[in-house]
């Protein structure tokens, strides 16, 4: 009924850039916060960046100045532009969204995850 589909990810050299996108679809009435999380092998999932419908952003200290989160409300899509990538950015990146769905109410949804590998 409601799903988030991520596009992007891949292998990039240190200092390179990648752009991730995540589109929500289904019986959606409204979307509040959308964001990105990541999980590296052997580590817990951590917040990368969030963006509310009204435009308020929040970034992890480790990505400030390098990553930019944005969204297109008409397309129900959130993006993550990643610049100056470092090996420590290597992780599976997950999209998250707080969605009010018809017949279901508010709940959080997760994308399927996309692998980002930064290596020379």
PDB file of C-alpha atoms in Angstrom, residues 28-102:
ATOM      1  CA  UNK A  28      -0.681   8.737   0.981  1.00  0.00           C
ATOM      2  CA  UNK A  29      -2.479  11.692   2.501  1.00  0.00           C
ATOM      3  CA  UNK A  30       0.482  13.566   3.931  1.00  0.00           C
ATOM      4  CA  UNK A  31       4.212  13.266   4.583  1.00  0.00           C
ATOM      5  CA  UNK A  32       5.960  15.108   7.384  1.00  0.00           C
ATOM      6  CA  UNK A  33       9.614  14.370   8.075  1.00  0.00           C
ATOM      7  CA  UNK A  34      11.721  12.562   5.496  1.00  0.00           C
ATOM      8  CA  UNK A  35      15.286  11.571   6.121  1.00  0.00           C
ATOM      9  CA  UNK A  36      18.277   9.353   5.600  1.00  0.00           C
ATOM     10  CA  UNK A  37      19.954   6.884   7.935  1.00  0.00           C
ATOM     11  CA  UNK A  38      22.935   4.641   7.406  1.00  0.00           C
ATOM     12  CA  UNK A  39      24.362   1.464   8.852  1.00  0.00           C
ATOM     13  CA  UNK A  40      27.939   0.311   8.445  1.00  0.00           C
ATOM     14  CA  UNK A  41      29.026  -3.298   9.081  1.00  0.00           C
ATOM     15  CA  UNK A  42      29.276  -3.967  12.801  1.00  0.00           C
ATOM     16  CA  UNK A  43      27.719  -0.631  13.723  1.00  0.00           C
ATOM     17  CA  UNK A  44      24.262   0.529  14.709  1.00  0.00           C
ATOM     18  CA  UNK A  45      22.048   2.499  12.365  1.00  0.00           C
ATOM     19  CA  UNK A  46      22.612   6.237  12.674  1.00  0.00           C
ATOM     20  CA  UNK A  47      20.831   9.360  11.544  1.00  0.00           C
ATOM     21  CA  UNK A  48      22.415  11.155   8.599  1.00  0.00           C
ATOM     22  CA  UNK A  49      19.965  13.955   7.818  1.00  0.00           C
ATOM     23  CA  UNK A  50      16.294  14.836   8.147  1.00  0.00           C
ATOM     24  CA  UNK A  51      14.053  17.396   6.490  1.00  0.00           C
ATOM     25  CA  UNK A  52      10.552  18.392   7.534  1.00  0.00           C
ATOM     26  CA  UNK A  53       7.786  19.355   5.148  1.00  0.00           C
ATOM     27  CA  UNK A  54       8.293  22.949   6.262  1.00  0.00           C
ATOM     28  CA  UNK A  55      11.982  22.945   5.377  1.00  0.00           C
ATOM     29  CA  UNK A  56      13.737  22.415   8.712  1.00  0.00           C
ATOM     30  CA  UNK A  57      16.931  20.377   8.385  1.00  0.00           C
ATOM     31  CA  UNK A  58      19.043  18.374  10.777  1.00  0.00           C
ATOM     32  CA  UNK A  59      22.430  16.836   9.958  1.00  0.00           C
ATOM     33  CA  UNK A  60      24.788  14.532  11.740  1.00  0.00           C
ATOM     34  CA  UNK A  61      27.990  16.342  12.689  1.00  0.00           C
ATOM     35  CA  UNK A  62      30.007  13.917  10.580  1.00  0.00           C
ATOM     36  CA  UNK A  63      28.314  15.007   7.334  1.00  0.00           C
ATOM     37  CA  UNK A  64      27.755  18.727   7.881  1.00  0.00           C
ATOM     38  CA  UNK A  65      29.163  20.768   5.035  1.00  0.00           C
ATOM     39  CA  UNK A  66      29.420  17.730   2.769  1.00  0.00           C
ATOM     40  CA  UNK A  67      25.890  16.333   2.464  1.00  0.00           C
ATOM     41  CA  UNK A  68      22.717  18.173   1.503  1.00  0.00           C
ATOM     42  CA  UNK A  69      19.190  16.866   1.978  1.00  0.00           C
ATOM     43  CA  UNK A  70      16.338  18.173  -0.152  1.00  0.00           C
ATOM     44  CA  UNK A  71      12.841  17.138  -1.149  1.00  0.00           C
ATOM     45  CA  UNK A  72      10.217  17.607  -3.807  1.00  0.00           C
ATOM     46  CA  UNK A  73       6.839  17.434  -2.111  1.00  0.00           C
ATOM     47  CA  UNK A  74       4.931  17.186  -5.384  1.00  0.00           C
ATOM     48  CA  UNK A  75       6.964  14.107  -6.319  1.00  0.00           C
ATOM     49  CA  UNK A  76       6.958  12.750  -2.739  1.00  0.00           C
ATOM     50  CA  UNK A  77      10.697  12.342  -3.093  1.00  0.00           C
ATOM     51  CA  UNK A  78      13.647  13.068  -0.829  1.00  0.00           C
ATOM     52  CA  UNK A  79      17.236  13.403  -2.042  1.00  0.00           C
ATOM     53  CA  UNK A  80      20.661  13.210  -0.480  1.00  0.00           C
ATOM     54  CA  UNK A  81      23.524  14.893  -2.299  1.00  0.00           C
ATOM     55  CA  UNK A  82      26.799  13.525  -0.960  1.00  0.00           C
ATOM     56  CA  UNK A  83      30.010  15.380  -1.781  1.00  0.00           C
ATOM     57  CA  UNK A  84      33.608  14.964  -0.636  1.00  0.00           C
ATOM     58  CA  UNK A  85      32.907  11.365   0.253  1.00  0.00           C
ATOM     59  CA  UNK A  86      35.181   9.584   2.704  1.00  0.00           C
ATOM     60  CA  UNK A  87      35.789   5.869   3.286  1.00  0.00           C
ATOM     61  CA  UNK A  88      33.989   6.185   6.618  1.00  0.00           C
ATOM     62  CA  UNK A  89      30.823   7.106   4.707  1.00  0.00           C
ATOM     63  CA  UNK A  90      30.652   3.521   3.451  1.00  0.00           C
ATOM     64  CA  UNK A  91      27.354   2.029   4.617  1.00  0.00           C
ATOM     65  CA  UNK A  92      23.909   0.932   3.582  1.00  0.00           C
ATOM     66  CA  UNK A  93      21.771   4.053   3.347  1.00  0.00           C
ATOM     67  CA  UNK A  94      18.083   3.884   4.222  1.00  0.00           C
ATOM     68  CA  UNK A  95      15.349   6.379   3.459  1.00  0.00           C
ATOM     69  CA  UNK A  96      12.761   7.046   6.153  1.00  0.00           C
ATOM     70  CA  UNK A  97       9.491   8.951   6.059  1.00  0.00           C
ATOM     71  CA  UNK A  98       6.679   9.766   8.464  1.00  0.00           C
ATOM     72  CA  UNK A  99       3.528   9.189   6.427  1.00  0.00           C
ATOM     73  CA  UNK A 100      -0.183   9.498   7.058  1.00  0.00           C
ATOM     74  CA  UNK A 101      -1.792   6.857   4.874  1.00  0.00           C
ATOM     75  CA  UNK A 102      -5.478   6.495   4.181  1.00  0.00           C
TER      76      UNK A 102
END
